[in-house]
Coordinates of C-alpha atoms in Angstrom, one line a residue:
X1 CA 20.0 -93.7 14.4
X2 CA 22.6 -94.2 14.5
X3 CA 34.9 -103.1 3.2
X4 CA 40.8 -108.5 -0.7
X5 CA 42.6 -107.4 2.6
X6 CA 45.7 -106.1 1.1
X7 CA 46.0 -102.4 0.2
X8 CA 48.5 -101.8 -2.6
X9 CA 50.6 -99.0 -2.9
X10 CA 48.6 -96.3 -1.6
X11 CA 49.4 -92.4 -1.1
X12 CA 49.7 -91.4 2.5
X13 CA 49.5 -87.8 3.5
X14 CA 50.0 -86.0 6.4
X15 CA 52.3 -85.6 9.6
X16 CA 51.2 -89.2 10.6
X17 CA 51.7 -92.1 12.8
X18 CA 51.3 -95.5 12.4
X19 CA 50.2 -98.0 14.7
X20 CA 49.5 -101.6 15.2
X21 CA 46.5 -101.9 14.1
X22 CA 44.3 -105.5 15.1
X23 CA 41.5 -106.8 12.3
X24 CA 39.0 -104.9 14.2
X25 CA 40.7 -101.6 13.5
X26 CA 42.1 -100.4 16.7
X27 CA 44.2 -100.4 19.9
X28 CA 42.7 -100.7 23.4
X29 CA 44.4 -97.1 24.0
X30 CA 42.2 -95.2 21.4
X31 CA 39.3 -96.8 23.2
X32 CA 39.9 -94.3 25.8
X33 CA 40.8 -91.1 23.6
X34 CA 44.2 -90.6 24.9
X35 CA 46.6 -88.3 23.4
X36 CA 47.7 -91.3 21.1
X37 CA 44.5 -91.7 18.9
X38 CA 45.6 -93.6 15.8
X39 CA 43.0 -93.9 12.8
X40 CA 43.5 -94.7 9.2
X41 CA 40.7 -93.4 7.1
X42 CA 40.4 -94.8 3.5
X43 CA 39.1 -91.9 1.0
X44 CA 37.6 -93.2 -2.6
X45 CA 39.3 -90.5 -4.2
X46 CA 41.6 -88.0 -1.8
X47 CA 42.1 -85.6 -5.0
X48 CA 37.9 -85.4 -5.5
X49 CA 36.2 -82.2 -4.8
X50 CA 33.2 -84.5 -3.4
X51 CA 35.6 -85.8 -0.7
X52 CA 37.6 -82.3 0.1
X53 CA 36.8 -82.1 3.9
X54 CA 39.4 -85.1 4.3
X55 CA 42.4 -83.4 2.9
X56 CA 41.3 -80.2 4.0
X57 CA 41.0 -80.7 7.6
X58 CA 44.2 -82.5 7.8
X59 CA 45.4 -79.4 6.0
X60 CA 43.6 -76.8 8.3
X61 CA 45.3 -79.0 11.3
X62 CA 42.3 -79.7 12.7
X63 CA 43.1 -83.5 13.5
X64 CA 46.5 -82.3 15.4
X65 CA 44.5 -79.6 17.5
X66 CA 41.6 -83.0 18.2
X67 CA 44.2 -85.2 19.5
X68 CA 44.3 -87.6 16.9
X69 CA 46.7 -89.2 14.2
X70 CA 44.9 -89.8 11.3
X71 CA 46.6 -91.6 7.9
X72 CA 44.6 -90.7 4.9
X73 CA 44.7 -93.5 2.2
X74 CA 43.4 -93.4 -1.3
X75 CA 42.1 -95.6 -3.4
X76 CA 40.2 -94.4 -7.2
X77 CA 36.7 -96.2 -6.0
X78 CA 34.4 -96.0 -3.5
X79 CA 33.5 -99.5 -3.5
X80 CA 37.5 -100.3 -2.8
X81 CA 37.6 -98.1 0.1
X82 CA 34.1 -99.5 1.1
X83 CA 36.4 -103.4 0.8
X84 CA 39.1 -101.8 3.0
X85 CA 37.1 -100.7 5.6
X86 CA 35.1 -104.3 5.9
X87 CA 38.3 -106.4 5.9
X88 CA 39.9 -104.4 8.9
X89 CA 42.6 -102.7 7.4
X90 CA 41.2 -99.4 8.2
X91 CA 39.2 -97.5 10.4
X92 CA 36.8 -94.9 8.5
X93 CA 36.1 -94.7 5.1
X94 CA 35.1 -91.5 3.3
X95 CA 32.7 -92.5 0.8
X96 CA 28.9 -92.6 -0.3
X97 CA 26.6 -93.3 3.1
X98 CA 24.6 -95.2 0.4
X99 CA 27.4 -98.1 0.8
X100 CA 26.0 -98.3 4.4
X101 CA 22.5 -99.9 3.3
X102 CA 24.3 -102.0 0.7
X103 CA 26.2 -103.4 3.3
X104 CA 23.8 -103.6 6.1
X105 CA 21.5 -106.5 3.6
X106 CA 25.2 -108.2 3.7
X107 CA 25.1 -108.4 7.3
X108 CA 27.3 -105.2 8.0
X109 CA 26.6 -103.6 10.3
X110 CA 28.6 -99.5 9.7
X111 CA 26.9 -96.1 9.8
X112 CA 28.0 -92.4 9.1
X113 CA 29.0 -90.7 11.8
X114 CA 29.4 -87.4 9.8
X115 CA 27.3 -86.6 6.5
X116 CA 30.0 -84.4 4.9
X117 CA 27.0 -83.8 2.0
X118 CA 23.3 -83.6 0.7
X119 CA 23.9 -84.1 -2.8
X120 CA 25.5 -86.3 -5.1
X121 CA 28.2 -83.7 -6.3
X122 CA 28.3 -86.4 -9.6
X123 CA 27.8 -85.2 -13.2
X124 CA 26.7 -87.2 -15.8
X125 CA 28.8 -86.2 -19.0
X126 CA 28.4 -87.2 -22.3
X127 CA 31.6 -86.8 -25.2
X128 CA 30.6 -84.4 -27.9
X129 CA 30.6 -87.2 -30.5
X130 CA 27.8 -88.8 -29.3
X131 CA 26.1 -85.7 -27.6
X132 CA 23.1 -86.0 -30.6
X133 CA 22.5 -89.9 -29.6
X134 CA 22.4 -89.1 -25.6
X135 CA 20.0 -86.3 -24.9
X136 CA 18.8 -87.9 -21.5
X137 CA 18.7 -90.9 -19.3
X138 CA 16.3 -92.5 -21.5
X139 CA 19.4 -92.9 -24.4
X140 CA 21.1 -94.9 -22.3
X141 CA 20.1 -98.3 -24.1
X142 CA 23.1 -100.2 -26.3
X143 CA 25.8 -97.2 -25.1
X144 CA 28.8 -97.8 -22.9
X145 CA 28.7 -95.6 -19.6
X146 CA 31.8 -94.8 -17.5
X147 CA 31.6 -95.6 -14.0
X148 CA 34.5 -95.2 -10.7
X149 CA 34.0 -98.6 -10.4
X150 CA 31.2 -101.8 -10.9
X151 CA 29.6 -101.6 -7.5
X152 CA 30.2 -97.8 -6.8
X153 CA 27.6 -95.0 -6.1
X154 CA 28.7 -93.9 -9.4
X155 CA 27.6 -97.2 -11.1
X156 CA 24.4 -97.2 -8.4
X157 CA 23.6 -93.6 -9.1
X158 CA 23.7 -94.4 -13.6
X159 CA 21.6 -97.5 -13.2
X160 CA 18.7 -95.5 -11.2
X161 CA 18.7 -93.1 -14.0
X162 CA 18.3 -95.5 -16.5
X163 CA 15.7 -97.9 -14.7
X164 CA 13.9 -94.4 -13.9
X165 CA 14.1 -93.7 -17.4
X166 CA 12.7 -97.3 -18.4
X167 CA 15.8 -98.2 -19.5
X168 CA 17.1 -102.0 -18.1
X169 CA 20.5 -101.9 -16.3
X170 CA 20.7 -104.8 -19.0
X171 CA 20.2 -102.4 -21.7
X172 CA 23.6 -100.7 -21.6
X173 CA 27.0 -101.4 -20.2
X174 CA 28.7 -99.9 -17.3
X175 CA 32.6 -99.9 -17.5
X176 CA 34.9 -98.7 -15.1
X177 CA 37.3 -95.8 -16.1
X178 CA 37.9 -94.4 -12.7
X179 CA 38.4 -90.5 -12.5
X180 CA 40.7 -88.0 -13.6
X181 CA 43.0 -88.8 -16.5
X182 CA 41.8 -91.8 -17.2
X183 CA 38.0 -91.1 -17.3
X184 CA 38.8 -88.3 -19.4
X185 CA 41.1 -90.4 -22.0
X186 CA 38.4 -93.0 -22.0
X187 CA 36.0 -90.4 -23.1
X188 CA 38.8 -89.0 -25.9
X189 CA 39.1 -92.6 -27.0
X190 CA 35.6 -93.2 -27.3
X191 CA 35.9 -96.5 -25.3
X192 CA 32.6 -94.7 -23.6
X193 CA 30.3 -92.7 -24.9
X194 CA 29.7 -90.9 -21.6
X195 CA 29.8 -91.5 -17.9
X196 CA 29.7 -90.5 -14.3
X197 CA 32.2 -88.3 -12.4
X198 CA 32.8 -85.7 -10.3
X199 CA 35.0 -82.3 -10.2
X200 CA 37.7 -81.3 -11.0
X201 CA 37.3 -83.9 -14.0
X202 CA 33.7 -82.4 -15.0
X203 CA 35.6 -79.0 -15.0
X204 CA 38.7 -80.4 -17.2
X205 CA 36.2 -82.1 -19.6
X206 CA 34.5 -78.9 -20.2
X207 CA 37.8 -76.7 -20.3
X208 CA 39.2 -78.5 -23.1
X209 CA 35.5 -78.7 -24.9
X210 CA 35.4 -82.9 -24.4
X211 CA 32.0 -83.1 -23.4
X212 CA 28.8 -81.8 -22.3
X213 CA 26.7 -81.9 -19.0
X214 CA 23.6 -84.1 -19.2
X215 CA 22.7 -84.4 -15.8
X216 CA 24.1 -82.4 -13.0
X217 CA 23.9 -83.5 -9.1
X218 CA 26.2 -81.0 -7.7
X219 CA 24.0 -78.9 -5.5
X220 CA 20.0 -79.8 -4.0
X221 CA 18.2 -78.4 -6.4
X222 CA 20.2 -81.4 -8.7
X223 CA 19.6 -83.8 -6.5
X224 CA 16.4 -83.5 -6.2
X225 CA 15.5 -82.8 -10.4
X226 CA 17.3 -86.1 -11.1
X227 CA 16.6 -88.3 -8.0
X228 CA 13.5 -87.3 -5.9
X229 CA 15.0 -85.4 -3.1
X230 CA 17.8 -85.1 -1.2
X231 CA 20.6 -87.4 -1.4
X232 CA 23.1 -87.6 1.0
X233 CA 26.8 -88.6 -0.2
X234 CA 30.2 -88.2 1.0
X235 CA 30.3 -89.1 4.4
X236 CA 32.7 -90.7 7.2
X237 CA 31.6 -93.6 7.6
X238 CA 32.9 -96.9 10.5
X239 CA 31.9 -100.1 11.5
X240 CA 29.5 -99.8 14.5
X241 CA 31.0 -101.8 16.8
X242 CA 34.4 -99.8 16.2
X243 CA 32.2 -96.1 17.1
X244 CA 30.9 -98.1 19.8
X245 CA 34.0 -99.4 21.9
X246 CA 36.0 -96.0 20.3
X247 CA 33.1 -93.1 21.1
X248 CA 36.2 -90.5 22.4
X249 CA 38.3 -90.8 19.2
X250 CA 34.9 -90.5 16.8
X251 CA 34.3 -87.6 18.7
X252 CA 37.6 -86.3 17.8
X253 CA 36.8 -86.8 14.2
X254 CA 33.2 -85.7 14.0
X255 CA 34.7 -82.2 15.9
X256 CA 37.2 -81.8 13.7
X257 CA 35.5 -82.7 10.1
X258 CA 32.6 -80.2 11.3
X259 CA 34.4 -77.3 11.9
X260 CA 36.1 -78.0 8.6
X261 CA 32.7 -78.1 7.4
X262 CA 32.1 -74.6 9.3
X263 CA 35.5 -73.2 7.5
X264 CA 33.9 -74.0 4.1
X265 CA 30.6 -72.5 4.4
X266 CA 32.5 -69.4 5.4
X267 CA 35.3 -68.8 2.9
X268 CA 35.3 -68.6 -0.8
X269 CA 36.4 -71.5 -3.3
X270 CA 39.7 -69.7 -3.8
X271 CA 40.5 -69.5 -0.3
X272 CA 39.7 -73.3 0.1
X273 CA 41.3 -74.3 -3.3
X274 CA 45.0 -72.3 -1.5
X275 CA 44.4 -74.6 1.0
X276 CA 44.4 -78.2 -1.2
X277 CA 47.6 -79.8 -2.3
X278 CA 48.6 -78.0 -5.6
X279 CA 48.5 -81.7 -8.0
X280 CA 44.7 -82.2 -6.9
X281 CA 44.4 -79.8 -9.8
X282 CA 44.6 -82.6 -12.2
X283 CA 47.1 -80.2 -14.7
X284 CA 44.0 -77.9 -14.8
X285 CA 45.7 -75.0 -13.0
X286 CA 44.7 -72.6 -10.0
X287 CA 42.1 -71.4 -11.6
X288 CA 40.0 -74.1 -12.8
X289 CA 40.7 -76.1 -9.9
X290 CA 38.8 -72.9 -7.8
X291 CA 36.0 -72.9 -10.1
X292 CA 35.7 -76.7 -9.7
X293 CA 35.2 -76.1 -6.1
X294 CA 32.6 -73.4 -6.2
X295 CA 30.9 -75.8 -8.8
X296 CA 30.5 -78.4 -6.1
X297 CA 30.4 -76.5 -2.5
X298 CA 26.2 -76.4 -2.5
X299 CA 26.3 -80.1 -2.3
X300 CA 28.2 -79.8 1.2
X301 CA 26.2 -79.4 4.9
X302 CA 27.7 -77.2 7.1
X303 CA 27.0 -79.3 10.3
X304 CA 27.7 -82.9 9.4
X305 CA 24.1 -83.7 10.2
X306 CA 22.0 -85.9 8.3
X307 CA 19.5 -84.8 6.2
X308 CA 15.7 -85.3 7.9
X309 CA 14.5 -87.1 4.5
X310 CA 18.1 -88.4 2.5
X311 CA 17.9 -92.0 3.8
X312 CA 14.6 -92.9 2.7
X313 CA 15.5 -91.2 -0.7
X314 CA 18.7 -93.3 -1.1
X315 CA 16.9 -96.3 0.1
X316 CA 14.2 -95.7 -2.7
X317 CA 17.0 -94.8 -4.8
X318 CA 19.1 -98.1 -4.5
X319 CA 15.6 -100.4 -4.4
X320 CA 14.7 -99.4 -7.9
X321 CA 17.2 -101.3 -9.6
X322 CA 19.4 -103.3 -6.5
X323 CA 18.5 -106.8 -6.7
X324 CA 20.0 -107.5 -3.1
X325 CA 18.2 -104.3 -2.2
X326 CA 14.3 -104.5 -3.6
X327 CA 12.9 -107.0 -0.8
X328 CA 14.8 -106.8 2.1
X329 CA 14.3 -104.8 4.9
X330 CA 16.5 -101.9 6.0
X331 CA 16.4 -100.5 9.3
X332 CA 17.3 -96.9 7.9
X333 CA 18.2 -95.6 11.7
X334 CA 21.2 -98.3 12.5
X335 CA 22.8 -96.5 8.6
X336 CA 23.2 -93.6 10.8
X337 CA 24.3 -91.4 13.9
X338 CA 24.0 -87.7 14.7
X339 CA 25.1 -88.6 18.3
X340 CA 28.4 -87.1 17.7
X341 CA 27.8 -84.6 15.0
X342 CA 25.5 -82.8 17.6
X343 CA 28.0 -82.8 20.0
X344 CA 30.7 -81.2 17.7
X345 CA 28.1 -78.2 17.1

């Protein structure tokens, strides 16, 4: 078991350092886990509920108390943190594990090193205006569907449902609206007619009475009504030959992004939600921000492990409608490691 080069002006959090960094991601003194670990860890989405155990154990201090300097960037898509990671400009990625499989038929080679999640935490949402003409997956045909971005899990995740609902990925038309504000305004405008996203958006759309659910992945039970099982999602996820020549400082990471994982099955979406930056709110306020949180947490593990049956379930998942994907052989176990997740527990 086992991602255009430049990154534009990205936000940077935490008591950080930088470091010269070489196209493989890395100084020969993190190789040996001295005190002067340096990562930079690209997040597709640092204000997303679905990726709250990167901000969240930088804000718990759990990198510091590791030994290691992590920089968390942010871009709006997992498919653009998914490019940073495989040009070199960064280290980890927190994203979908299913960009592992996508990119192993590529010829790259990366893996999780800690499953942050067995569900998708998405939504599928639909605007009230055109709640009547989209009862299901199957009313996809001849709408417009907002997606993070073309190539994400979010655009992966609303073609299964269509082609699973003998609908073509021909038959209606992705667009990319990212998150937040601007998913929420292309769904005011009408520019979709529904689309894929996460909380706290889903929790802003229904406050202000935008939209309705159609299809919610945000705890197993989801997962498993809407896609077949479970499906492992946010993740931290490296290039393998950087976890192999860097095993001390993944270990670092995989110890500290578990007993964040630990913290969160033991305290309540108000105490985690006191814990986040105050703007991840998205204008929503304290409160709505907390019951955006409690919305998602079933979708999180609480060791960082794998799930037994998640990859063959994204791998089916991905096959039914990826081109690249439908013939090609994956070798499920190189998408993957629990070496250092079952260390950290």
């Amino acid at each position: 078991m086992r991602t255009s080069t430049r990154i534009p002006a990205l936000a940077v959090v935490g008591v950080l350092a930088l470091t010269s960094l070489t196209a493989c991601g890395g100084d020969s003194t993190s190789a040996s886990g001295g005190k002067d670990d340096k990562v930079k860890i690209m997040v597709g989405g640092l204000d997303k509920v679905i990726y709250l155990p990167a901000m969240l154990t930088e804000r718990l201090g759990y990198f510091k108390e590791e030994g290691v300097s992590v920089q968390l960037l942010t871009e709006p898509a997992g498919v653009q943190a998914e490019t940073a990671l495989v040009s070199g400009d960064v280290q980890g990625t927190v994203g979908f594990y299913d960009h592992t499989l996508d990119l192993q038929v590529k010829g790259k080679q990366v893996e999780s090193v800690v499953q942050f999640s067995h569900a998708p935490g998405e939504v599928e949402i639909v605007s009230n205006q055109a709640a009547d003409d989209i009862r299901s997956a199957k009313d996809f045909k001849g709408k417009k569907l907002g997606v993070t971005g073309i190539g994400s899990s979010t655009d992966f995740l609303t073609k299964y449902l269509a082609v699973n609902s003998d609908v073509q990925t021909s038959e209606f038309t992705p667009v990319a609206v990212g998150a937040g504000q601007t998913f929420i305004s292309a769904l005011q405008q009408g520019s979709i007619q529904g689309g894929m996203t996460t909380d706290p958006t889903v929790a802003t759309i229904l406050d202000k009475k935008l939209g309705k659910i159609l299809i919610d992945m945000r705890t197993p039970e989801g997962s498993k009504e809407a896609l077949g099982g479970l499906y492992p999602s946010s993740s931290l996820y490296m290039q393998t030959e950087w976890v192999n020549s860097h095993k001390a400082t993944v270990q670092k990471l995989a110890n500290a992004f578990v007993r964040t994982l630990k913290w969160m099955s033991t305290h309540s979406a108000d105490e985690i939600a006191a814990k986040m930056p105050a703007d991840y709110a998205q204008g929503g306020g304290k409160a709505l921000y907390a019951q955006a949180i409690k919305s998602t947490l079933p979708m999180f593990t609480k060791d960082g492990v794998m799930p037994a049956d998640g990859p063959a379930t994204v791998e089916r998942v991905l096959k039914a409608f990826n081109p690249n994907l439908k013939d090609a052989e994956v070798d499920l176990a190189k998408t993957y490691t629990t070496e250092f997740v079952e260390k950290a527990n």
